[in-house]
Short mmCIF file of C-alpha atoms in Angstrom, two decimals:
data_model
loop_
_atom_site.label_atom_id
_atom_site.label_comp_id
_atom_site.label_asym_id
_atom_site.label_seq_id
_atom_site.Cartn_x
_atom_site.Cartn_y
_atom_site.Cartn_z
CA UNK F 1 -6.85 6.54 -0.05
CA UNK F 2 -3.64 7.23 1.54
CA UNK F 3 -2.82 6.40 5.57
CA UNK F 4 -1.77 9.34 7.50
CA UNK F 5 0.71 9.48 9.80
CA UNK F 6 2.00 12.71 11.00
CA UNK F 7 5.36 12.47 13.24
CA UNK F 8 5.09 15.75 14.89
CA UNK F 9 8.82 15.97 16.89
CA UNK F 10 9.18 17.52 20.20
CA UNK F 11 11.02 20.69 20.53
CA UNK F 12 11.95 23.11 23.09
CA UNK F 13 9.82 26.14 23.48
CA UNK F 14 10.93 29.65 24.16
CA UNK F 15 7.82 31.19 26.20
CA UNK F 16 7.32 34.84 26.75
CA UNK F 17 4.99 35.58 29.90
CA UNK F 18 3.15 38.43 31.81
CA UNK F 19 -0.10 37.04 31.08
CA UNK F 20 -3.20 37.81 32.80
CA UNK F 21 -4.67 35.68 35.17
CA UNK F 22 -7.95 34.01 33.99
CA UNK F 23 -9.61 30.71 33.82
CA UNK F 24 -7.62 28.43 31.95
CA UNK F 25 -10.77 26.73 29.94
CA UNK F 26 -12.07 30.04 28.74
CA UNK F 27 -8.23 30.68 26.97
CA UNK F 28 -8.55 31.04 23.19
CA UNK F 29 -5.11 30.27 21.41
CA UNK F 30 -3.85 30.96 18.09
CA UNK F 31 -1.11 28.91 15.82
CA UNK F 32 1.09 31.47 13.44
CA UNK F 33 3.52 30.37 11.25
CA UNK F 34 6.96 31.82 10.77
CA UNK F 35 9.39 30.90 7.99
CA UNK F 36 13.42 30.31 8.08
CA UNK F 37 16.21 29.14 6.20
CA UNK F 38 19.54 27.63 7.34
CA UNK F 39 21.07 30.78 6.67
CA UNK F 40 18.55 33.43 8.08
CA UNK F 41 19.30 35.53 10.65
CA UNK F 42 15.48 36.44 11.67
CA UNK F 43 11.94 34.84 11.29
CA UNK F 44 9.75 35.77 7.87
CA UNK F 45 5.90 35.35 8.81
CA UNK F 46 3.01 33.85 6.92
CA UNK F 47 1.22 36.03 4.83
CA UNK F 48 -2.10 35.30 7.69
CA UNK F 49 0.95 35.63 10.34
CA UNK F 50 2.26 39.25 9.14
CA UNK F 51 -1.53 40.89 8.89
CA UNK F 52 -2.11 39.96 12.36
CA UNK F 53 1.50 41.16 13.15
CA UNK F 54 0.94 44.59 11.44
CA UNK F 55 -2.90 45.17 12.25
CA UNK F 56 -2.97 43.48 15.80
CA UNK F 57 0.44 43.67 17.35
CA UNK F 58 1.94 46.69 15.47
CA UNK F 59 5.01 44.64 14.82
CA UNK F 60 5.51 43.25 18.32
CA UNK F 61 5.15 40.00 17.66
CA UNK F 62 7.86 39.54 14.84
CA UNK F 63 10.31 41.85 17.01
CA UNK F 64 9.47 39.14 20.16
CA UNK F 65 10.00 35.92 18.12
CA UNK F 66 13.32 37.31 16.60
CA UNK F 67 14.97 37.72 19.97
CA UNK F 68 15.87 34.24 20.15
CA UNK F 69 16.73 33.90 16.89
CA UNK F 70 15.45 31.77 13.66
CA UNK F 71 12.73 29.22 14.29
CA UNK F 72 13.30 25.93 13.05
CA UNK F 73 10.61 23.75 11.88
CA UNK F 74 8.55 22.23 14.36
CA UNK F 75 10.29 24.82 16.91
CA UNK F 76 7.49 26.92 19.09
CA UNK F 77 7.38 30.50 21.02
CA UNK F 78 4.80 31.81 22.67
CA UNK F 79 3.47 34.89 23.23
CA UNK F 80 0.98 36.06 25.77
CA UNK F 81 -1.41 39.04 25.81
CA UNK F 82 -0.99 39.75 21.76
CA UNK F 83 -4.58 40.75 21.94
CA UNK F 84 -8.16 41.09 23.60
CA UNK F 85 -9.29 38.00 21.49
CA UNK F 86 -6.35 35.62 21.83
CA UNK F 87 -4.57 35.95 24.88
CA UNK F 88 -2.13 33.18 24.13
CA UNK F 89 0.09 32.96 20.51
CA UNK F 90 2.31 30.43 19.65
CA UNK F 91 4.51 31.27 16.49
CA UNK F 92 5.61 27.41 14.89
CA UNK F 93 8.50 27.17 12.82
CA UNK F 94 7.93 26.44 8.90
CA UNK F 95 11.47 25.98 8.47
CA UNK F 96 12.21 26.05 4.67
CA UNK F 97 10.51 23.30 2.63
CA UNK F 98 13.76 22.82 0.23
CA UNK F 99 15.93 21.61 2.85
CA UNK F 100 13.74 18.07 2.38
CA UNK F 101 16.13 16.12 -0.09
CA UNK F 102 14.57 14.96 -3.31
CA UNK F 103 15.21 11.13 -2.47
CA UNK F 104 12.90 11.54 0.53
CA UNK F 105 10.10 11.30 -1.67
CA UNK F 106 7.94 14.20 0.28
CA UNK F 107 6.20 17.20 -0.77
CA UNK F 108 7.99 19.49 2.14
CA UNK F 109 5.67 22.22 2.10
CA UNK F 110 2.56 20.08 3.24
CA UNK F 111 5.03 18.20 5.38
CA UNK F 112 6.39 21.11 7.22
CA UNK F 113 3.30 22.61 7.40
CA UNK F 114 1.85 19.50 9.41
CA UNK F 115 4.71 19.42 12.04
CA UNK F 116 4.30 23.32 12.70
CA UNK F 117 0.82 23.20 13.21
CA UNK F 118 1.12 20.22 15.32
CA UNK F 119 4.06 21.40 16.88
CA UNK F 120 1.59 24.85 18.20
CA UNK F 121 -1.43 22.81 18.95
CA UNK F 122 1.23 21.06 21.33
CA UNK F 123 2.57 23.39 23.24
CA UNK F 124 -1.23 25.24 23.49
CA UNK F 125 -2.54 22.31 25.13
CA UNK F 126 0.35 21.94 27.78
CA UNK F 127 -0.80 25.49 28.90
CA UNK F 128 -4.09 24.57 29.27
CA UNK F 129 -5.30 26.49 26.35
CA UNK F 130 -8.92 24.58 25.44
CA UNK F 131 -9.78 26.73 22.28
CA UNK F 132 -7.02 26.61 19.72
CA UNK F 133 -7.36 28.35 16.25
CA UNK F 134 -5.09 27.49 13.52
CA UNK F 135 -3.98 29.85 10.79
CA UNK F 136 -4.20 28.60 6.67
CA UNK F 137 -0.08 28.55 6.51
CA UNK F 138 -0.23 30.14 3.28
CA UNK F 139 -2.20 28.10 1.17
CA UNK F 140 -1.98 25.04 3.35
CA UNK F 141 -5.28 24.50 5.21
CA UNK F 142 -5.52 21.22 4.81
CA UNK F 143 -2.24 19.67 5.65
CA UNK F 144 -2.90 22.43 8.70
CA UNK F 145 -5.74 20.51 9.95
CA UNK F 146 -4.42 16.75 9.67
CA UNK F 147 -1.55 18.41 11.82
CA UNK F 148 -3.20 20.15 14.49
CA UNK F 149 -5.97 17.26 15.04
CA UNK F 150 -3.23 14.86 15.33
CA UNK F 151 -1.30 16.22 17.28
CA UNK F 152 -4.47 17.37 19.98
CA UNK F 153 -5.48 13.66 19.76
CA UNK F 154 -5.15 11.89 23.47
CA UNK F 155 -5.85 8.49 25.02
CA UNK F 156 -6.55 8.94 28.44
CA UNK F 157 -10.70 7.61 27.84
CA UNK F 158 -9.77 5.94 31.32
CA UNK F 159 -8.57 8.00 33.57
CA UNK F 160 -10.65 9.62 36.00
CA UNK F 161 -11.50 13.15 34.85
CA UNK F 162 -9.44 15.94 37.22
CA UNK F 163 -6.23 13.27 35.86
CA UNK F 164 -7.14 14.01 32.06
CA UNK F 165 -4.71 16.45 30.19
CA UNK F 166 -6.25 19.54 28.38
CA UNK F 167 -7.78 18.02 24.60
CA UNK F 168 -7.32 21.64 22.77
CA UNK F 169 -10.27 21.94 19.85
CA UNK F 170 -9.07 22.75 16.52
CA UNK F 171 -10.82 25.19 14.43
CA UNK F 172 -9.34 27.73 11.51
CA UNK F 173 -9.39 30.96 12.48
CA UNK F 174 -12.09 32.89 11.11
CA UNK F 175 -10.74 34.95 8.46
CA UNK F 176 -8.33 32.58 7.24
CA UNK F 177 -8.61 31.03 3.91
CA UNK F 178 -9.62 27.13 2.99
CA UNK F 179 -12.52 26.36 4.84
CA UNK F 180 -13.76 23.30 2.89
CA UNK F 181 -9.94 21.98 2.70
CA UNK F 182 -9.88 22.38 6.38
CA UNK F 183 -12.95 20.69 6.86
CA UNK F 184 -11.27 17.95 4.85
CA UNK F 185 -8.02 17.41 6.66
CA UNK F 186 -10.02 17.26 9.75
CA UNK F 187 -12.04 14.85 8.32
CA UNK F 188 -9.16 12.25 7.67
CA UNK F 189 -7.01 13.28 10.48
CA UNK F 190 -10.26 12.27 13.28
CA UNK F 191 -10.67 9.33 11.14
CA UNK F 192 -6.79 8.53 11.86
CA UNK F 193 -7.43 9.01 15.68
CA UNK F 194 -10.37 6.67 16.22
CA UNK F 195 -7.87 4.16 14.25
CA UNK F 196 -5.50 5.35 17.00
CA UNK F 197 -8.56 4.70 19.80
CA UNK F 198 -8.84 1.07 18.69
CA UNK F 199 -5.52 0.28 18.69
CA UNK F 200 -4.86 2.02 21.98
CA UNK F 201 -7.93 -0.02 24.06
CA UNK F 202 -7.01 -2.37 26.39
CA UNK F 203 -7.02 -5.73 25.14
CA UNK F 204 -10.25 -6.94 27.21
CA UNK F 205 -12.04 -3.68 26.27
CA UNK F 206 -11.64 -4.51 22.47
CA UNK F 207 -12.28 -8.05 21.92
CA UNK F 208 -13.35 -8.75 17.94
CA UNK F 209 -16.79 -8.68 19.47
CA UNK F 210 -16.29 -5.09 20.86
CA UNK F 211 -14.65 -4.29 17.75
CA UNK F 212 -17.58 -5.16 15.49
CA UNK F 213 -19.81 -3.17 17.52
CA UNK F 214 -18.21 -0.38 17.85
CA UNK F 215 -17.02 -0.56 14.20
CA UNK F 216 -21.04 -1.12 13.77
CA UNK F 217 -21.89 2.14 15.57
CA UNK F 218 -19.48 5.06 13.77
CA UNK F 219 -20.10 3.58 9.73
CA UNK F 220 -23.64 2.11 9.68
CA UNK F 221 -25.29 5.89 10.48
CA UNK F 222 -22.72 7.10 8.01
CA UNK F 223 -24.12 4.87 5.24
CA UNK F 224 -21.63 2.00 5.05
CA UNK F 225 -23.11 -1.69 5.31
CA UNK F 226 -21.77 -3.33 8.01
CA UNK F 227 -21.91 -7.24 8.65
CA UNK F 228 -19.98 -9.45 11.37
CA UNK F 229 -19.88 -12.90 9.95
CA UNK F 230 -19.23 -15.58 13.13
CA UNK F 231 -17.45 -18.88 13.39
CA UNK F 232 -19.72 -21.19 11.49
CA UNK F 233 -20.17 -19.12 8.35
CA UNK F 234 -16.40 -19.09 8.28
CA UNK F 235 -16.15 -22.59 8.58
CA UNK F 236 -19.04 -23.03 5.73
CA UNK F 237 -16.26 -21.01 3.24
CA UNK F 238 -13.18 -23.20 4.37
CA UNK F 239 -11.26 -20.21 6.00
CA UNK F 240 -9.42 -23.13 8.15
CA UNK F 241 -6.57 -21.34 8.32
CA UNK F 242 -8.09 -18.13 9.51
CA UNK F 243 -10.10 -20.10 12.26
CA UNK F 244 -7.01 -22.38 13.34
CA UNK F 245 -5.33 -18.93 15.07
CA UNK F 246 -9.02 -18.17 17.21
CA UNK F 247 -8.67 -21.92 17.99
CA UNK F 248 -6.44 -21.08 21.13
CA UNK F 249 -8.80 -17.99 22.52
CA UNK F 250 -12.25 -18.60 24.27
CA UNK F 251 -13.25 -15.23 22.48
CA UNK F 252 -15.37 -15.91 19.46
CA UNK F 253 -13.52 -14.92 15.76
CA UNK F 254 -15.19 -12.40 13.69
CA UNK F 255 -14.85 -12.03 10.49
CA UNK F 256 -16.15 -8.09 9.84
CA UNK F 257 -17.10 -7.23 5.98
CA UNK F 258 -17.70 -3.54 5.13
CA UNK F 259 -19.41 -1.89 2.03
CA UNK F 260 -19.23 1.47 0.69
CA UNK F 261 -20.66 2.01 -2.58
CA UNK F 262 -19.86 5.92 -2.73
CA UNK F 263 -19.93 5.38 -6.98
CA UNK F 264 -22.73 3.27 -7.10
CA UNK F 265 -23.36 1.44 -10.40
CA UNK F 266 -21.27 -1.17 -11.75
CA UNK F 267 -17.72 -0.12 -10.60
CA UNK F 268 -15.44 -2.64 -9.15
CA UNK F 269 -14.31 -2.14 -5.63
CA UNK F 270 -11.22 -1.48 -4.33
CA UNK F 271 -10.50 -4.33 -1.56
CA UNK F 272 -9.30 -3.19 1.75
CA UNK F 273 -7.47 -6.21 4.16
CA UNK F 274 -6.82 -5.50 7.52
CA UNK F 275 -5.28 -7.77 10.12
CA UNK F 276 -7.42 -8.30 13.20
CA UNK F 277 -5.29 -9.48 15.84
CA UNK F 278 -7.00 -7.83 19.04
CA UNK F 279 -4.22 -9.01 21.15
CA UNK F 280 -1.25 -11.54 20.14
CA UNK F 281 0.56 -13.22 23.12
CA UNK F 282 2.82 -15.65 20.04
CA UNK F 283 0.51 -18.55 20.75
CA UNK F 284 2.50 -21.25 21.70
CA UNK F 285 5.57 -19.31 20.34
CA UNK F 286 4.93 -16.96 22.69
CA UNK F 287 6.58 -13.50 22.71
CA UNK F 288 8.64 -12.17 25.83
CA UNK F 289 6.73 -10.23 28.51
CA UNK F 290 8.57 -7.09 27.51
CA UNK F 291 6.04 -4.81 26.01
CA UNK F 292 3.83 -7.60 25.26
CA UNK F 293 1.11 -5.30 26.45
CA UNK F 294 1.53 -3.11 22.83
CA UNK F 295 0.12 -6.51 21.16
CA UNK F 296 -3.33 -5.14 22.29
CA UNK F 297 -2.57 -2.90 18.71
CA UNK F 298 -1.89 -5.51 16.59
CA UNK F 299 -5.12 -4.64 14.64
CA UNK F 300 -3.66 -1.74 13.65
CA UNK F 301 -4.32 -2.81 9.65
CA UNK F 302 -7.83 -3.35 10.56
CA UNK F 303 -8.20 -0.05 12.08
CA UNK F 304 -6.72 1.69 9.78
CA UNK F 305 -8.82 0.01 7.36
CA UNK F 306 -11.70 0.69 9.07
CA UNK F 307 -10.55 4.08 9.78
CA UNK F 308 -10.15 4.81 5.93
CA UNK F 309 -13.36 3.78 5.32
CA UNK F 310 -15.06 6.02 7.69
CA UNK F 311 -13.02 9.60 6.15
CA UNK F 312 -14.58 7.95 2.50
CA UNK F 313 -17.77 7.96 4.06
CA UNK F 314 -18.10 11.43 5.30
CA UNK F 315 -16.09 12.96 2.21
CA UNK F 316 -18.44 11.61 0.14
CA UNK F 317 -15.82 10.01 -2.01
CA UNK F 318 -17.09 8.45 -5.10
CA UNK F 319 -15.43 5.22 -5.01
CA UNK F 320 -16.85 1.55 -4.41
CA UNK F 321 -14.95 -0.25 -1.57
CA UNK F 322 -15.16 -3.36 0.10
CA UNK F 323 -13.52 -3.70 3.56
CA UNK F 324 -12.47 -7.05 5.16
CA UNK F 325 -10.96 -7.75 8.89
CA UNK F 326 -10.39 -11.44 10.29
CA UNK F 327 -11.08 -10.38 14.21
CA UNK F 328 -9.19 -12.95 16.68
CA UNK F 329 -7.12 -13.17 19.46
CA UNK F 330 -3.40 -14.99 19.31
CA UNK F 331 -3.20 -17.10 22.57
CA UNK F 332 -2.17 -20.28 23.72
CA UNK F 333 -3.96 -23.25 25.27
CA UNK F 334 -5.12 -26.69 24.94
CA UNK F 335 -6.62 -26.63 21.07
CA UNK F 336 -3.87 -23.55 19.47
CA UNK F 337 -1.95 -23.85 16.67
CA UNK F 338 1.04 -25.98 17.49
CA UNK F 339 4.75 -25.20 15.60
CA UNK F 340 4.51 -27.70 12.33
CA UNK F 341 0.74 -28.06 12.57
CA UNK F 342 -0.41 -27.71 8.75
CA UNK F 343 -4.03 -26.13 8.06
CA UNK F 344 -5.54 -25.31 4.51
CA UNK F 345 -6.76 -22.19 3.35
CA UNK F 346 -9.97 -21.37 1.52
CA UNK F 347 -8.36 -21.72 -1.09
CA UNK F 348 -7.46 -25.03 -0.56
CA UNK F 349 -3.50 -24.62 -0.71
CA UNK F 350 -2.05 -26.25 2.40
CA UNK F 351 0.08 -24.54 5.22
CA UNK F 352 3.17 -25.45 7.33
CA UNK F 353 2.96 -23.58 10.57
CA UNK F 354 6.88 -22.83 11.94
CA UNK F 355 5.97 -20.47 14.26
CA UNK F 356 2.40 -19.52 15.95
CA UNK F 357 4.01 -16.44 15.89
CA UNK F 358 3.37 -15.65 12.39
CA UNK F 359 -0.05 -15.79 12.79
CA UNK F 360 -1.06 -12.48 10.93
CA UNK F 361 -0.58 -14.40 7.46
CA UNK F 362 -3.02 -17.07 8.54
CA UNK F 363 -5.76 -15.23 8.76
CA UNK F 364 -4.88 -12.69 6.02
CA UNK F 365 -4.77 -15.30 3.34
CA UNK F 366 -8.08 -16.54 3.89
CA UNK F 367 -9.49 -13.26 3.86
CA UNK F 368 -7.89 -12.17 0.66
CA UNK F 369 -9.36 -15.51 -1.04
CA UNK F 370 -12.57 -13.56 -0.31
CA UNK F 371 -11.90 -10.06 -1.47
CA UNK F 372 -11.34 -12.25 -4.89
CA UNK F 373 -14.72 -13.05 -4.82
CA UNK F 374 -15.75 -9.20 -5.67
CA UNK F 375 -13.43 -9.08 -8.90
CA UNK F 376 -11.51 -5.82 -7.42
CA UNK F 377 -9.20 -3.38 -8.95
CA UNK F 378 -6.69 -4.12 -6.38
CA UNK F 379 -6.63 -5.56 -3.26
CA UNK F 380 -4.55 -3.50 -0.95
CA UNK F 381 -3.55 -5.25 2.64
CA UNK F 382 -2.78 -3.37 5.62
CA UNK F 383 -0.78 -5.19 8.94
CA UNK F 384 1.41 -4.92 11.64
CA UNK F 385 2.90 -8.07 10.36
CA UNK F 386 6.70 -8.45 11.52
CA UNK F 387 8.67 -6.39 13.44
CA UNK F 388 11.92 -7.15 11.04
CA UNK F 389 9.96 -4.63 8.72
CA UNK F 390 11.26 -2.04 11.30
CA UNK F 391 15.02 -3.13 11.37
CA UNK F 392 15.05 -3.31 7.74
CA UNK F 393 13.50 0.46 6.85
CA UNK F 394 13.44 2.02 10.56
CA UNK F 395 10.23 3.63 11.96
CA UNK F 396 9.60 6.09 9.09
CA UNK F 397 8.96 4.32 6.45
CA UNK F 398 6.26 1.37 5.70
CA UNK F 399 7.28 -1.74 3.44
CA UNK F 400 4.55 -1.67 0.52
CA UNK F 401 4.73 -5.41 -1.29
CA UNK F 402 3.53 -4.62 -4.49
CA UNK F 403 3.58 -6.89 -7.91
CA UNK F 404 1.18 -4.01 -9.52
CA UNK F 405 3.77 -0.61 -10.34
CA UNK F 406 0.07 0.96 -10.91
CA UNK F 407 -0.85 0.51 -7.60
CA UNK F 408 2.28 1.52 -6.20
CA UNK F 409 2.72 4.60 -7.89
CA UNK F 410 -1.28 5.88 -6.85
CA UNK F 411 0.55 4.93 -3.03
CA UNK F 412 3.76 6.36 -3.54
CA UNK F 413 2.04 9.82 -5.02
CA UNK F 414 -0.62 9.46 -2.15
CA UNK F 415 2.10 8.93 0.17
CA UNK F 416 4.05 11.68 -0.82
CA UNK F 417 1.47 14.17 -0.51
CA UNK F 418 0.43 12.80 3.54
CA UNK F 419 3.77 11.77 4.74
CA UNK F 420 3.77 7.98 4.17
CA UNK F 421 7.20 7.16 2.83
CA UNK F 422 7.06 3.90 1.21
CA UNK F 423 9.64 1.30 0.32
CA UNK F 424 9.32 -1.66 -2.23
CA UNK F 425 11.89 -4.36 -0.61
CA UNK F 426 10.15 -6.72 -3.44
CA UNK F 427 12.27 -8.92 -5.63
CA UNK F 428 11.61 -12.71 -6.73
CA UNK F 429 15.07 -14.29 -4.86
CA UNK F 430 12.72 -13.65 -1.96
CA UNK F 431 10.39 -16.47 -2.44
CA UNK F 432 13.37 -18.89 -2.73
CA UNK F 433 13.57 -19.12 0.90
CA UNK F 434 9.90 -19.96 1.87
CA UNK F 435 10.19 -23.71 1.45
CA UNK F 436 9.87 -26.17 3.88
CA UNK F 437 10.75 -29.86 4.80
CA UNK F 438 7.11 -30.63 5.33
CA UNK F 439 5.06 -31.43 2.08
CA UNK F 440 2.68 -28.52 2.31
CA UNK F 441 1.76 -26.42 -0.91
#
């Protein structure tokens, strides 16, 4: 299964007022979309969009939104008192799916549709509009959905209550089409945003105890098997090098193994590795103090692993998959890793640590010497492991390491279709430079 991201961009808003004054949580909102070229001179509508401008409005609402002009994509208007049952309208830009260029790899349509429908669930919720109803953008219910609950998705679990921001509540409207493929793109997109409520937890509010548990809670009821191995049964399997990294925290490692059989029988699993860092200070290489706070989401690969998992699990998919996160914390005292320490994996293939820094490979190793032990069709391995990932491809694109081109492509065609660019910086020169002067394997 694919990871979705949505980037939904932030643009300014023409709003049309006179509305009626009336309690704010009792506002019921609707997203339209509007197309436009580069050339266009006015807004087309939807095919949803244009009924409810003919049968509702009488035309109003296309002669408001082309006032101002073409809307690009992501680009928002609203309109207030359209009608008796929505009081609130916002029209989101489609923009015109062929302007994506062919090298970017994206199906523009779904990808356009996301950002609009984002892009109106947005500006909704900043006017306090609770209820939000999403049209099918022609087609495009499902890529609707993953767009609108992402973009209504917000942390604030602790904040005190008259601080929290409006959460709008996604639904299709009634009489639009793709029910079942809306129910499915909300489906993956809440799954996305509990990944996004791991990662976001404070540090001391998601140890890899917490984790587990709460990990525990959403898939066991939803009929995953869930079991947190601890310390000692890691140590009976030789996972030295996974255990050297939770040397330097008092919190206890977990090592948290999931199992979906949604195909039963006697299909091999796909293996899902996610790294499990709940917070990484650099160990004794520790990082600066700038921003060292966003290490509390350096379990993103285990949530999104997790997260994955879960949308399987209520889609029903019919697939066999085995989930594995290494849960630790990164920090340095008395006992951590120490710059030229050398541990051994389960495998029994020695290590040279250079920097406790690089502690995300320690503990993935030893965890993908266990997916082995389920004969998989492919191990896939999901982490926030360097930031020189970012300067090399920038923040829109995700390096996929790949020796299988079968793999890849099923990624690369998954990716497409959900907005996950990938890039294969992959060639053998590579592995020239990881030798050291230490004899290590």
């Amino acid at each position: 299964m694919a990871i979705f991201r949505v980037l939904v961009p932030r643009y300014s808003s023409v709003v049309y007022r006179g509305r009626f004054y009336s309690s704010m949580s009792e506002l019921r909102g609707l997203v339209l979309g509007a197309y436009a070229s580069e050339n266009d001179k006015v807004n087309k509508l939807t095919p949803y969009a244009q009924k409810f401008n003919d049968q509702v409005t009488s035309g109003k609402l296309l002669e408001q939104i082309n006032v101002a002009g073409p809307l690009k994509v992501g680009q928002t208007r609203i309109l207030w008192n359209t009608s008796p049952k929505y009081p609130v309208v916002a029209v989101a830009g489609l923009g015109d799916a062929a302007s994506w260029d062919i090298l970017d790899g994206l199906d523009g349509v779904r990808e356009n549709v996301r950002i609009a429908a984002g892009a109106g669930v947005k500006v909704l919720a900043a006017e306090k509009v609770a209820q939000v109803e999403v049209e099918d953008f022609n087609g495009q219910a499902e890529a609707a959905a993953e767009g609108a609950t992402l973009a209504a998705y917000r942390f604030q679990e602790y904040k005190k209550l008259e601080a929290r921001k409006t959460v709008a509540q996604v639904s299709l409207a009634p009489d639009a089409s793709g029910a079942e493929d809306f129910k499915r793109g909300v489906t993956t997109a809440k799954a996305q945003n509990w990944s996004r409520l791991l990662m976001e937890t404070p540090a001391n509010l998601m140890t890899p105890t917490i984790f587990a548990q709460e990990v525990q809670k959403k898939l066991t009821p939803l009929g995953v098997e869930v079991v947190p191995h601890d310390r000692e049964w890691a140590r009976g399997l030789g996972m030295e090098s996974f255990l050297s990294v939770s040397k330097g925290s008092d919190e206890p490692p977990v090592f948290l193994e999931m199992t979906y059989n949604g195909a039963g029988g006697d299909q091999k699993p796909i293996c899902l590795v996610g790294k499990g860092i709940t917070f990484d200070s650099g160990g004794i290489s520790i990082k600066s103090a700038a921003k060292m706070d966003e290490m509390r989401a350096d379990m993103g690969g285990g949530s999104v692993v997790v997260g994955t998992i879960a949308a399987l699990a209520e889609l029903g998919a019919k697939i066999n998959v085995k989930g594995l996160v290494p849960l630790c914390e990164n920090l340095p005292n008395g006992r951590a890793n120490k710059p030229g320490d050398v541990v051994r994996a389960m495998n029994g293939k020695s290590i040279c640590i250079d920097n406790t820094d690089a502690e995300g490979r320690l503990i993935l190793c030893d965890a993908i010497c266990y997916a082995e032990r389920f004969n998989p069709r492919y191990i896939v391995d999901l982490a926030t492991l360097t930031g020189a990932i970012r300067v090399a491809l920038g923040f829109c694109v995700t390096g996929a390491f790949s020796t299988c081109d079968q793999l890849f492509g099923h990624l690369s065609s998954a990716g497409s279709k959900t907005g996950e660019l990938l890039a294969r910086p992959l060639q053998s020169m590579f592995f020239l430079c990881f030798k050291t002067a230490v004899d290590e394997d």
